Coordinates of C-alpha atoms and ligand atoms in Angstrom, one line a residue:
X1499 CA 2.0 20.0 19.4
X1500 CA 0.7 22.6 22.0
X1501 CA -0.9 24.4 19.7
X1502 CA -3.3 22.1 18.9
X1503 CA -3.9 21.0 22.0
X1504 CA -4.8 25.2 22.5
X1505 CA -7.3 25.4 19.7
X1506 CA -8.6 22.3 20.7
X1507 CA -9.6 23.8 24.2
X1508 CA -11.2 26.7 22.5
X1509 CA -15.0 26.4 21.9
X1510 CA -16.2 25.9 18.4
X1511 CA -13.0 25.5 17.0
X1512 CA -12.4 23.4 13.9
X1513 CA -9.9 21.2 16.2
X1514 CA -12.8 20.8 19.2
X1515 CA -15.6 20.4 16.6
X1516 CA -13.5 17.3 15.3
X1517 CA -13.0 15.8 19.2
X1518 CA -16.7 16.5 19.2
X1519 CA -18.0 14.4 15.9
X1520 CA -15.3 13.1 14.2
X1521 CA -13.9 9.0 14.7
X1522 CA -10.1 8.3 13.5
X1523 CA -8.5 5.2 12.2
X1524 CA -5.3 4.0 13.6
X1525 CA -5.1 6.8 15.9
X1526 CA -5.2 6.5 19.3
X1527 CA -8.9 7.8 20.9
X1528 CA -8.2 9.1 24.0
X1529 CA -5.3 11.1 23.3
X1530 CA -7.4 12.9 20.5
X1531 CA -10.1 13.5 22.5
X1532 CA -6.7 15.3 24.8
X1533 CA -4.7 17.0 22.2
X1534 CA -6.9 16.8 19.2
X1535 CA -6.1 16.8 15.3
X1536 CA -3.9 18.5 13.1
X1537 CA -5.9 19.8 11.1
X1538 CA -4.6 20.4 7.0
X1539 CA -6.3 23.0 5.0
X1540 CA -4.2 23.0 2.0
X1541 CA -1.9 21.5 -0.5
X1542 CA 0.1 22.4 -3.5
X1543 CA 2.9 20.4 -4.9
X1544 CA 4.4 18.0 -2.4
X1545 CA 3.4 20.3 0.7
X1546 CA 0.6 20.9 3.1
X1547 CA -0.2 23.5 5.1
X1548 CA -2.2 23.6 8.8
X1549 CA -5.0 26.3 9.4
X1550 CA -2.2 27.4 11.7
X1551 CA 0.0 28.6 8.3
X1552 CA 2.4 25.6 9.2
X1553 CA 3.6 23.9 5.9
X1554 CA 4.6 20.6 5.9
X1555 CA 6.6 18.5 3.4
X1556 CA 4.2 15.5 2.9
X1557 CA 7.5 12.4 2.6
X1558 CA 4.2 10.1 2.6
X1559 CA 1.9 10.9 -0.3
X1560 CA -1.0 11.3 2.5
X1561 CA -1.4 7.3 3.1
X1562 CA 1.1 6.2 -0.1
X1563 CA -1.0 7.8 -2.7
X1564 CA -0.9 11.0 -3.7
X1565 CA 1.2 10.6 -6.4
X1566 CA 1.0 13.2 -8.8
X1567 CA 1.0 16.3 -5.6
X1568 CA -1.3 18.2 -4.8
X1569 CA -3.2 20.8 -7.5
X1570 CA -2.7 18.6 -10.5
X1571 CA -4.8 20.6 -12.7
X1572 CA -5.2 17.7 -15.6
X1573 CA -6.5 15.9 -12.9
X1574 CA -8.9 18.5 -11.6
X1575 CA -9.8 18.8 -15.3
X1576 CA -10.9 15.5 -16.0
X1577 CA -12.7 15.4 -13.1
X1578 CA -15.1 18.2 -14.2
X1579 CA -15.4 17.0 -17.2
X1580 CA -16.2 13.7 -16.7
X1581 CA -18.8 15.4 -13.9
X1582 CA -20.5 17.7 -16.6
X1583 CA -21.0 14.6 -19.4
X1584 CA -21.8 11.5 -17.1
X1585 CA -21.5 12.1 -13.4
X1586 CA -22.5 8.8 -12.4
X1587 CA -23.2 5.1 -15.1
X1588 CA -22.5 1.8 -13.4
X1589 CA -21.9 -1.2 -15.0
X1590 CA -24.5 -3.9 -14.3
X1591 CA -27.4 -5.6 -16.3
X1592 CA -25.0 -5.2 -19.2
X1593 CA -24.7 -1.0 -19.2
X1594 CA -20.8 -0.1 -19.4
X1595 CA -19.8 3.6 -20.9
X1596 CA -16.2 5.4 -22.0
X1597 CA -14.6 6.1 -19.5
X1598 CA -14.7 2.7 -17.8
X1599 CA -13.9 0.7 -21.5
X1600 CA -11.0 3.6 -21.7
X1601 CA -9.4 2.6 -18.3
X1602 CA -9.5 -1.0 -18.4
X1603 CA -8.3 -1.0 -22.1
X1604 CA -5.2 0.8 -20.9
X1605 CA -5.0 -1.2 -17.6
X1606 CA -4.7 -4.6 -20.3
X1607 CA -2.3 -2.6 -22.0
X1608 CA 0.3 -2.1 -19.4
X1609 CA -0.5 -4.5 -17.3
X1610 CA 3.2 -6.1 -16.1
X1611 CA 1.9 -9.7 -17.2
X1612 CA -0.7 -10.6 -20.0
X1613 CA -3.7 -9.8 -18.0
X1614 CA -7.5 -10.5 -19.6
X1615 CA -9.7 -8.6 -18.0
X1616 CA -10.4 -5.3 -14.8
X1617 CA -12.7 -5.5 -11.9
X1618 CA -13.1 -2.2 -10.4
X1619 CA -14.0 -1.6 -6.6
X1620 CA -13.7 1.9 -4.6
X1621 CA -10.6 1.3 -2.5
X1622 CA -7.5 -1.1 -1.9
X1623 CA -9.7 -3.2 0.9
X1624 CA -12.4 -3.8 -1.5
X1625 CA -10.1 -4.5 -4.5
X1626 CA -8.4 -7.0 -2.0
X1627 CA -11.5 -8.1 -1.1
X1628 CA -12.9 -8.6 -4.3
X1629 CA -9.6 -10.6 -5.4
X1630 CA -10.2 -13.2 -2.7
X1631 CA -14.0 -13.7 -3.9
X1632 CA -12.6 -13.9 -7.2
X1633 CA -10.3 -16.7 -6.5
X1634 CA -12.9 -18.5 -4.6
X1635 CA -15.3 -17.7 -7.5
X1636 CA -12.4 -19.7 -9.7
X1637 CA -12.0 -22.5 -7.2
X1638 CA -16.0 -22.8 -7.4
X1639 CA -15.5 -22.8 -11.4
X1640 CA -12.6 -25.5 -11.0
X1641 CA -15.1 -27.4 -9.2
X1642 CA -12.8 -27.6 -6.4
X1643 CA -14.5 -25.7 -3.7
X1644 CA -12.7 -26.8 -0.7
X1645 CA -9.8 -24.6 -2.0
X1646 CA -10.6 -21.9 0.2
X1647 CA -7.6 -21.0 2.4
X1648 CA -5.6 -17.9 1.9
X1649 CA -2.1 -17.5 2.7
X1650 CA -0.5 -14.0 2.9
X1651 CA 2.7 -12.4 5.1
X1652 CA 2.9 -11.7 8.7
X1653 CA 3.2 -7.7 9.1
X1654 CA 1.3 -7.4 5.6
X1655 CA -1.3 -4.7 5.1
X1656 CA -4.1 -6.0 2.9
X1657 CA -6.6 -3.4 3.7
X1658 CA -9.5 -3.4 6.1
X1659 CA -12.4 -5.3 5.0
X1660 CA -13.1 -8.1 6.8
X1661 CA -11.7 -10.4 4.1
X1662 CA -9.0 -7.7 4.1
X1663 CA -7.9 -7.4 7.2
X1664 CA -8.0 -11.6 7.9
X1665 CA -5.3 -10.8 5.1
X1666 CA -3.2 -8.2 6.6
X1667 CA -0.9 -9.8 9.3
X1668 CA -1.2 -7.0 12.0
X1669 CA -2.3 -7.7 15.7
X1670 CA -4.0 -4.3 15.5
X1671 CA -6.7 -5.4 12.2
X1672 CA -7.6 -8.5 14.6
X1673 CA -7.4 -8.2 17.9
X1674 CA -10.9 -6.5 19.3
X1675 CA -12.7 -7.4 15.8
X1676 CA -12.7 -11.4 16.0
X1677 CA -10.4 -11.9 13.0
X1678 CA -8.9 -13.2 11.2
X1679 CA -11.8 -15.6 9.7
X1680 CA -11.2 -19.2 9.5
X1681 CA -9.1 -19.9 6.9
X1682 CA -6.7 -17.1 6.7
X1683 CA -3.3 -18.2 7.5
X1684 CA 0.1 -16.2 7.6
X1685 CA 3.5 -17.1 7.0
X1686 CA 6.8 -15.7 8.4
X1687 CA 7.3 -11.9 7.0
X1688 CA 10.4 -11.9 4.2
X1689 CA 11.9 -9.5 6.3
X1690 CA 15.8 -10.3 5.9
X1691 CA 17.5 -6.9 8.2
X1692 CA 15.6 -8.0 11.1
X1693 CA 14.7 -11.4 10.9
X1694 CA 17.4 -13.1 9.9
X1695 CA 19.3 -15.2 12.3
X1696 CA 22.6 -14.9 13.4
X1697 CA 25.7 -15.0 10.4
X1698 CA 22.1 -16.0 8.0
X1699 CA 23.3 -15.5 4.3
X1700 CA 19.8 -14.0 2.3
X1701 CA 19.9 -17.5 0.1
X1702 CA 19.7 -19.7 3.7
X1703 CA 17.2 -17.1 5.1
X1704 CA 15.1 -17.4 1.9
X1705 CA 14.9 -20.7 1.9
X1706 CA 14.6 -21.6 5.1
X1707 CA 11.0 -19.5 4.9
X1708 CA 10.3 -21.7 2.0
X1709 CA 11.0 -24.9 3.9
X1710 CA 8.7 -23.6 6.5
X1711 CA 6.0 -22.7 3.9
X1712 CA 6.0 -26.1 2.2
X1713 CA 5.7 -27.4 5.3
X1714 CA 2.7 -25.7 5.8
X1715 CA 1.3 -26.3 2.9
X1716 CA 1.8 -30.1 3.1
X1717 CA 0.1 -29.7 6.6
X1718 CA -2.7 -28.1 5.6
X1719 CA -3.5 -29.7 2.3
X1720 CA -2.6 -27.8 -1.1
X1721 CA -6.2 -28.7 -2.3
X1722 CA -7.5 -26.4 0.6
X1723 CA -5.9 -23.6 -0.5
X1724 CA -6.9 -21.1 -3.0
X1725 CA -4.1 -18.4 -3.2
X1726 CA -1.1 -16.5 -1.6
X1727 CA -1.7 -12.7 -1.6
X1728 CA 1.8 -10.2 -1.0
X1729 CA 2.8 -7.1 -1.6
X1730 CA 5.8 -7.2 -4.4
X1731 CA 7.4 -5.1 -1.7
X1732 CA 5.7 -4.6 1.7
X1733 CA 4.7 -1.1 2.3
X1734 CA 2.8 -1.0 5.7
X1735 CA 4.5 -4.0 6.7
X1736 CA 7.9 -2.0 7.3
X1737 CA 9.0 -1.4 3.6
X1738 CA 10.5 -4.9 3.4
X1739 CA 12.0 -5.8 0.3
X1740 CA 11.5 -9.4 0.0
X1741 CA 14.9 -11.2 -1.3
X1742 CA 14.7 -12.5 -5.0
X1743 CA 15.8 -15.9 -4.1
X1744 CA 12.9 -16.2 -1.8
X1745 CA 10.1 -14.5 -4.5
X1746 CA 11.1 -17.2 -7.0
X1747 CA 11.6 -20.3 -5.0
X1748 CA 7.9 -18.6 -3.6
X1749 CA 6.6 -18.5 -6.9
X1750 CA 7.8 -22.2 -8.0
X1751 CA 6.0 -23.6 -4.7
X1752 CA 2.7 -22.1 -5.5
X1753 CA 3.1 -23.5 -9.4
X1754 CA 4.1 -26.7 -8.1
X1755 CA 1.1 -27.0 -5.7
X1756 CA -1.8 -25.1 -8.1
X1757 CA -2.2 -22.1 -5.5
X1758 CA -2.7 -18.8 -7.1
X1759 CA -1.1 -15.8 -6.8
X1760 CA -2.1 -12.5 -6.1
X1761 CA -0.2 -8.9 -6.3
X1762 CA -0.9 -6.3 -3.9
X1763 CA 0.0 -3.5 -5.4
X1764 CA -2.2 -1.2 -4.0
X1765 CA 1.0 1.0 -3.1
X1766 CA 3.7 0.1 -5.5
X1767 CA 1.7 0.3 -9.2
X1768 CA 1.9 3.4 -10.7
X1769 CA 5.8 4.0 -11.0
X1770 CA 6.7 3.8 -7.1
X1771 CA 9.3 1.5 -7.5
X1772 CA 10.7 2.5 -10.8
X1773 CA 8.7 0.5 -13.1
X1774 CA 4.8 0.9 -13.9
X1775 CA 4.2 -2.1 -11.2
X1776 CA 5.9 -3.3 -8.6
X1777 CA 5.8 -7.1 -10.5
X1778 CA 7.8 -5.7 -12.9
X1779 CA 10.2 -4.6 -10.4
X1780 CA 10.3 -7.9 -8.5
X1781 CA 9.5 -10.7 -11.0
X1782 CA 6.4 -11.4 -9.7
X1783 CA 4.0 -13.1 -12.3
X1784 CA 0.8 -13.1 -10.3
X1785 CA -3.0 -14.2 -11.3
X1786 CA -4.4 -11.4 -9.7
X1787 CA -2.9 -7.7 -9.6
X1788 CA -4.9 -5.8 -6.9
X1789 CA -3.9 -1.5 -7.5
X1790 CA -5.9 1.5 -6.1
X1791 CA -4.4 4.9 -4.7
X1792 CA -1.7 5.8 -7.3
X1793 CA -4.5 4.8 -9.8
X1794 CA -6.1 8.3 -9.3
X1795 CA -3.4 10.0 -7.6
X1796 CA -5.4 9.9 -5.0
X1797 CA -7.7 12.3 -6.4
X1798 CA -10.9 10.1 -6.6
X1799 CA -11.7 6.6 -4.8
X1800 CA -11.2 4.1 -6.8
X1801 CA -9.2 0.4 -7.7
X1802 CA -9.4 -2.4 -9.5
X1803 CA -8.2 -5.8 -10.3
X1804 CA -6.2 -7.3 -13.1
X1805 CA -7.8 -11.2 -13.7
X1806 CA -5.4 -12.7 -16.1
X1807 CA -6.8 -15.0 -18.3
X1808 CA -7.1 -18.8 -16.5
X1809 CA -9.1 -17.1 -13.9
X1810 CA -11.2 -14.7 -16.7
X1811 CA -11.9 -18.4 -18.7
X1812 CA -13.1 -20.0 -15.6
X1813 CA -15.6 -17.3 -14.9
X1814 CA -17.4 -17.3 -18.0
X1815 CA -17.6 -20.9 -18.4
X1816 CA -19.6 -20.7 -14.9
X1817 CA -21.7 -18.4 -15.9
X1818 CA -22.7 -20.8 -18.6
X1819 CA -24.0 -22.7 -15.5
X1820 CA -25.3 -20.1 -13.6
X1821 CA -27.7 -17.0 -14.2
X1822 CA -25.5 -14.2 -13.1
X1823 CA -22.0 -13.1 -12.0
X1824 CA -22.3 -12.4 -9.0
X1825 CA -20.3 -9.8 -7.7
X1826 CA -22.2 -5.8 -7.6
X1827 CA -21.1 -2.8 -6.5
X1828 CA -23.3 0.2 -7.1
X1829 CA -19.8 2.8 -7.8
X1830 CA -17.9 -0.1 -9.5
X1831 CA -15.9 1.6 -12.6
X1832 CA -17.6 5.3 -11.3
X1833 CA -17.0 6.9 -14.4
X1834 CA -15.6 9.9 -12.8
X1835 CA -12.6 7.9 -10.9
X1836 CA -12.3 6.1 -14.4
X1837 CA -12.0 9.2 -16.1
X1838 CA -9.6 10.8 -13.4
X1839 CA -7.2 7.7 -14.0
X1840 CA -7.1 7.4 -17.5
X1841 CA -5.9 11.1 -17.1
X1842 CA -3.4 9.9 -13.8
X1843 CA -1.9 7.4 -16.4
X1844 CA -1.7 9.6 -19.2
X1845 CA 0.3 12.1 -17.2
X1846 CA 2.3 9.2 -16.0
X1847 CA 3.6 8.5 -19.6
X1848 CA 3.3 11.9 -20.9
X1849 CA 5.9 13.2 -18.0
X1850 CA 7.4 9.9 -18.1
X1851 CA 7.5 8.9 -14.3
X1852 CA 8.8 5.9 -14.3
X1853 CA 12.5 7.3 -16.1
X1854 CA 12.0 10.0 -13.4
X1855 CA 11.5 7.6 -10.1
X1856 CA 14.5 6.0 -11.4
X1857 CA 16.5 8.5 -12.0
X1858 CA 15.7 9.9 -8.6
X1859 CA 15.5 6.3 -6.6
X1860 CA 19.7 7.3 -6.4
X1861 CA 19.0 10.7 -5.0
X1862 CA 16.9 10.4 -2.4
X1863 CA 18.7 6.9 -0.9
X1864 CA 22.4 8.7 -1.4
X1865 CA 20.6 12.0 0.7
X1866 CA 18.7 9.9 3.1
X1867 CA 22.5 8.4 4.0
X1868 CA 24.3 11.5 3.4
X1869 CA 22.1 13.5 6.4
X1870 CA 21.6 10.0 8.5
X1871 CA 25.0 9.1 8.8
X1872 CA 26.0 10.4 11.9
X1873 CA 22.6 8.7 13.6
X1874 CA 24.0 6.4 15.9
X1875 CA 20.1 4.9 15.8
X1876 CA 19.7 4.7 11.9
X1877 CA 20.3 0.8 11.0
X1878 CA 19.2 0.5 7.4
X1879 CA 18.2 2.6 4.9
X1880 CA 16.5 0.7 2.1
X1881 CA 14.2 1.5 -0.6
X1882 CA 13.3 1.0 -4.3
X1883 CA 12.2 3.5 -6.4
X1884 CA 10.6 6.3 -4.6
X1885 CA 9.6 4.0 -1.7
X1886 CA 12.1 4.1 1.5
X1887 CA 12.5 2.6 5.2
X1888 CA 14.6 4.0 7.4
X1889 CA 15.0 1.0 10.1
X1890 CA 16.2 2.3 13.1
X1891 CA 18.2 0.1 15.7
X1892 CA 19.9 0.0 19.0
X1893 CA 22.8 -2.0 17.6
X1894 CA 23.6 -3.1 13.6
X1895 CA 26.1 -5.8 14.2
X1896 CA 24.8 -8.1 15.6
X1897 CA 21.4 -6.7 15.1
X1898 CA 19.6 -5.3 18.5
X1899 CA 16.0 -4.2 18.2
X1900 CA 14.6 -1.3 20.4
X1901 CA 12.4 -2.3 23.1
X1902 CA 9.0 -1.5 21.5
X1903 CA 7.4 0.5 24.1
X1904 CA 10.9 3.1 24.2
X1905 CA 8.3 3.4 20.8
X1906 CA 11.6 5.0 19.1
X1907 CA 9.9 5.4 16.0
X1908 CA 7.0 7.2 16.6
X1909 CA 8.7 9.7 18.3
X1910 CA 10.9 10.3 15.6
X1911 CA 7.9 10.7 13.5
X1912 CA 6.7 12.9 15.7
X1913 CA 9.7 14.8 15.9
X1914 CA 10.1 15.0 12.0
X1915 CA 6.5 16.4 12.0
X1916 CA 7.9 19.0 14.5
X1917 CA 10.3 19.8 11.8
X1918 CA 7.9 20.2 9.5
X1919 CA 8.2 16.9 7.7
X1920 CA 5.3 14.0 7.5
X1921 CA 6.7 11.0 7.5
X1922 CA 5.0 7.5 8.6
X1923 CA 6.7 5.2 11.9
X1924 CA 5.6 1.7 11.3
X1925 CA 7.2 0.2 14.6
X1926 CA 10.8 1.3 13.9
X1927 CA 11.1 1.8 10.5
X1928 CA 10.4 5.4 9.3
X1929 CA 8.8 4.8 5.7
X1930 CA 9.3 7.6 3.2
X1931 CA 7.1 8.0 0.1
X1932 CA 6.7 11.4 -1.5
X1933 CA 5.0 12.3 -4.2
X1934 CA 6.6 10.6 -7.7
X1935 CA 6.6 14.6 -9.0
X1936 CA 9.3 15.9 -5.5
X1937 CA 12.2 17.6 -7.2
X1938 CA 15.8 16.8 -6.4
X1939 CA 15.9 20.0 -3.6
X1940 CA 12.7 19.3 -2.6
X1941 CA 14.2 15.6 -1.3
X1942 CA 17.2 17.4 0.2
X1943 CA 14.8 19.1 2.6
X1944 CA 13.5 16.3 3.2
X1945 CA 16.5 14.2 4.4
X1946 CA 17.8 17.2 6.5
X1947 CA 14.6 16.9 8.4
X1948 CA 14.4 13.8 8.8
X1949 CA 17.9 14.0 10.4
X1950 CA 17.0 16.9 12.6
X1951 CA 13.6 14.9 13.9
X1952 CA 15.9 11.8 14.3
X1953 CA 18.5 13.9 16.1
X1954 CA 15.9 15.2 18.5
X1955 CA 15.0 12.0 19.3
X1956 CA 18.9 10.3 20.0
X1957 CA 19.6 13.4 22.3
X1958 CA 17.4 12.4 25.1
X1959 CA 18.2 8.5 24.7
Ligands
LIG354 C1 -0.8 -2.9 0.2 C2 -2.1 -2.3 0.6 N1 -3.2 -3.0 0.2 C3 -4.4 -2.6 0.5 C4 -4.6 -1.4 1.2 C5 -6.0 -0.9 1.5 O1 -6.3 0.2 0.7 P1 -7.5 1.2 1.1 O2 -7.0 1.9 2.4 O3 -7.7 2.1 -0.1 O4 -8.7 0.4 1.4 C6 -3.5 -0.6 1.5 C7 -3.7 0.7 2.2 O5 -2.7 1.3 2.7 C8 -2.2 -1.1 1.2 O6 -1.1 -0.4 1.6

């Protein structure tokens, strides 16, 4: 982007003020200190504009979570509202108010499974966090305290706590920060396009990362572990759908053995993948259901977690042993964010989202194909509801990877971007997840984009 790079050289402007103050995650330092940021100024609908009058179709919901699109004015409404009568009420020492017994009400309501009771954090990596306390917090109850391991999925993205990121199975949450903690263990990624071996049917893939998780188990001890935490489909992992055989015989080993579950579904709650959560979607019957991002649309920090009811039980019987429940936070249920996502939710059924994601789930997959067919780089294109991967390869049969530093997919990223199209490269698999609200031309653009970023890219191979 030479443009930026420009105003980045020029004194006191916005891009050289960021280079000058302004640290970025999962970005890469020195090169922004070179080139500098792209810097947004705007949003309506499902675009984005750049202070240089750029617009951009945002394929990614900002980071998976901008739902509803930009200038939602219900949203904007609550929000003031909720400002004006109660800006700020938090819920310890026995205090609670509205909008807080609103949202949690409603969370119980349409919860995927019968779920008791809602913690409620700021962001997915505390909500994540908080579930793993929780469960210890249970195992404590249980009077089983040495159930503290965790299990969760290689290439998983749990967030970015420290109990967060011991969860998420990337090289990049560890390395540098001395994590994962002790304890945190991950299992093979259910990742059937590129992991499966040679002439592997799904059924003998599935259960051949079943064998190897028993076998872990049995290793470890199943009375040292306290839960499994995954995605119901693994959004920063590479948009993996995880095969069905492997999520039940999954869910029978951790029955079998006592372990709880947890459901991340910090990205896929909320209608994403055609249902209100992602459980739903994948028959998933978790303990735990972390959500966050869709939960506001985005438009105000906040998550929670679903505690179903032999965790709930647990807790109040130890607080018939002990003075207090432990956990604080000083924004926990922030009226506001409650407020702004019993509004999210209600626009969710009013404009009925979920009939809509499904109804468009065929569209976007039959134009995603339709422009990336003549890709000769473009493996896979998978995706469930409004949530897509676009896997490219150097060869589909038998599968060849790219070398990872060609780094094919961040270049086609970039190259989309040039076209005026964000999407997100997660190694090489391009993930795709617009707002729920994109019309059916609005995904059109979209795909021819994507093709002409991805065409840019296969020229100079
Ligand atoms: C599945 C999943 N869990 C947790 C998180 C962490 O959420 P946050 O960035 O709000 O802390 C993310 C963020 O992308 C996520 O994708």
């Amino acid at each position: 982007m030479p443009f930026v790079a420009e105003a980045a050289s020029r004194p006191n402007s916005p891009e050289a003020r960021d280079t000058a103050f302004v640290v970025h995650g999962l970005t890469n330092l020195r090169r922004h200190l070179d080139e500098g940021p792209l810097v947004i100024e705007s949003g309506r609908g499902v675009w984005v504009r750049d202070r240089h009058g750029r617009d951009y179709l945002e394929g990614m919901s900002g980071l998976w979570c901008l739902s509803l699109g930009y200038g939602e004015t219900r949203l904007i409404e609550a929000c003031r509202r909720q400002m004006e009568t109660l800006a700020y009420a938090h819920l310890t020492n026995h205090r609670s108010h509205p909008a807080v017994i609103d949202l949690a009400e409603k969370l119980i309501e349409i919860a995927p499974v019968p779920m008791s009771h809602v913690w409620f954090a700021n962001s997915g990596s505390e909500a994540a966090d908080c579930a793993a306390r929780l469960c210890w917090y249970y195992w404590n109850a249980q009077d089983a305290p040495e159930r503290r391991k965790f299990l969760a999925h290689r290439r998983a993205y749990h967030g970015n706590t420290i109990a967060a990121a011991s969860l998420t199975g990337a090289d990049y949450a560890h390395r540098q920060f001395n994590l994962p903690l002790d304890g945190f263990l991950h299992v093979a990624c259910p990742d059937y396009v590129t992991d499966a071996l040679e002439e592997e049917s799904e059924q003998a893939f599935s259960e051949r990362l079943l064998a190897d998780l028993e076998a872990l188990i049995a290793r470890e001890g199943p009375e040292t572990i306290a839960a499994f935490f995954t995605e119901p489909i693994l959004a920063a992992g590479g948009v993996v759908i995880p095969p069905q055989a492997y999520l039940d015989g999954l869910q029978i080993l951790l029955r079998k053995h006592g372990i709880l579950l947890v459901a991340d579904e910090v990205v896929t709650a909320f209608g994403r993948t055609g249902e209100m959560f992602g459980c739903t979607t994948m028959g998933l019957a978790p303990d735990l259901i972390v959500c966050a991002k869709g939960i506001t649309s985005a438009y105000f920090p906040l998550s929670a977690v679903l505690i179903n009811a032999r965790v709930f039980d647990a807790m109040v019987a130890q607080s018939d042993r002990l003075p207090l429940f432990g956990l604080t936070m000083t924004y926990s249920g922030h009226p506001v964010g409650c407020a702004v996502a019993c509004e999210a939710i209600r626009i969710y059924e009013d404009d009925a989202i979920v009939a809509r994601v499904r109804r468009l789930e065929p569209v976007l997959l039959d134009s995603l194909r339709r422009s990336l067919r003549g890709s000769a780089i473009v493996g896979y294109i998978r995706g469930r509801g409004l949530l897509a991967g676009v896997q490219l390869m150097a060869r589909r049969h038998p599968v060849q990877t790219f070398d990872p530093t060609q780094r094919i997919g961040p270049l086609c990223a970039d190259a989309a971007q040039a076209q005026g199209l964000f999407v997100r490269a997660i190694g090489d698999t391009l993930a795709i997840c617009p707002p729920l609200t994109i019309s059916e031309s609005e995904i059109e653009i979209l795909a021819d984009r994507l093709a002409r970023g991805i065409a840019d890219v296969e020229k100079d191979l």
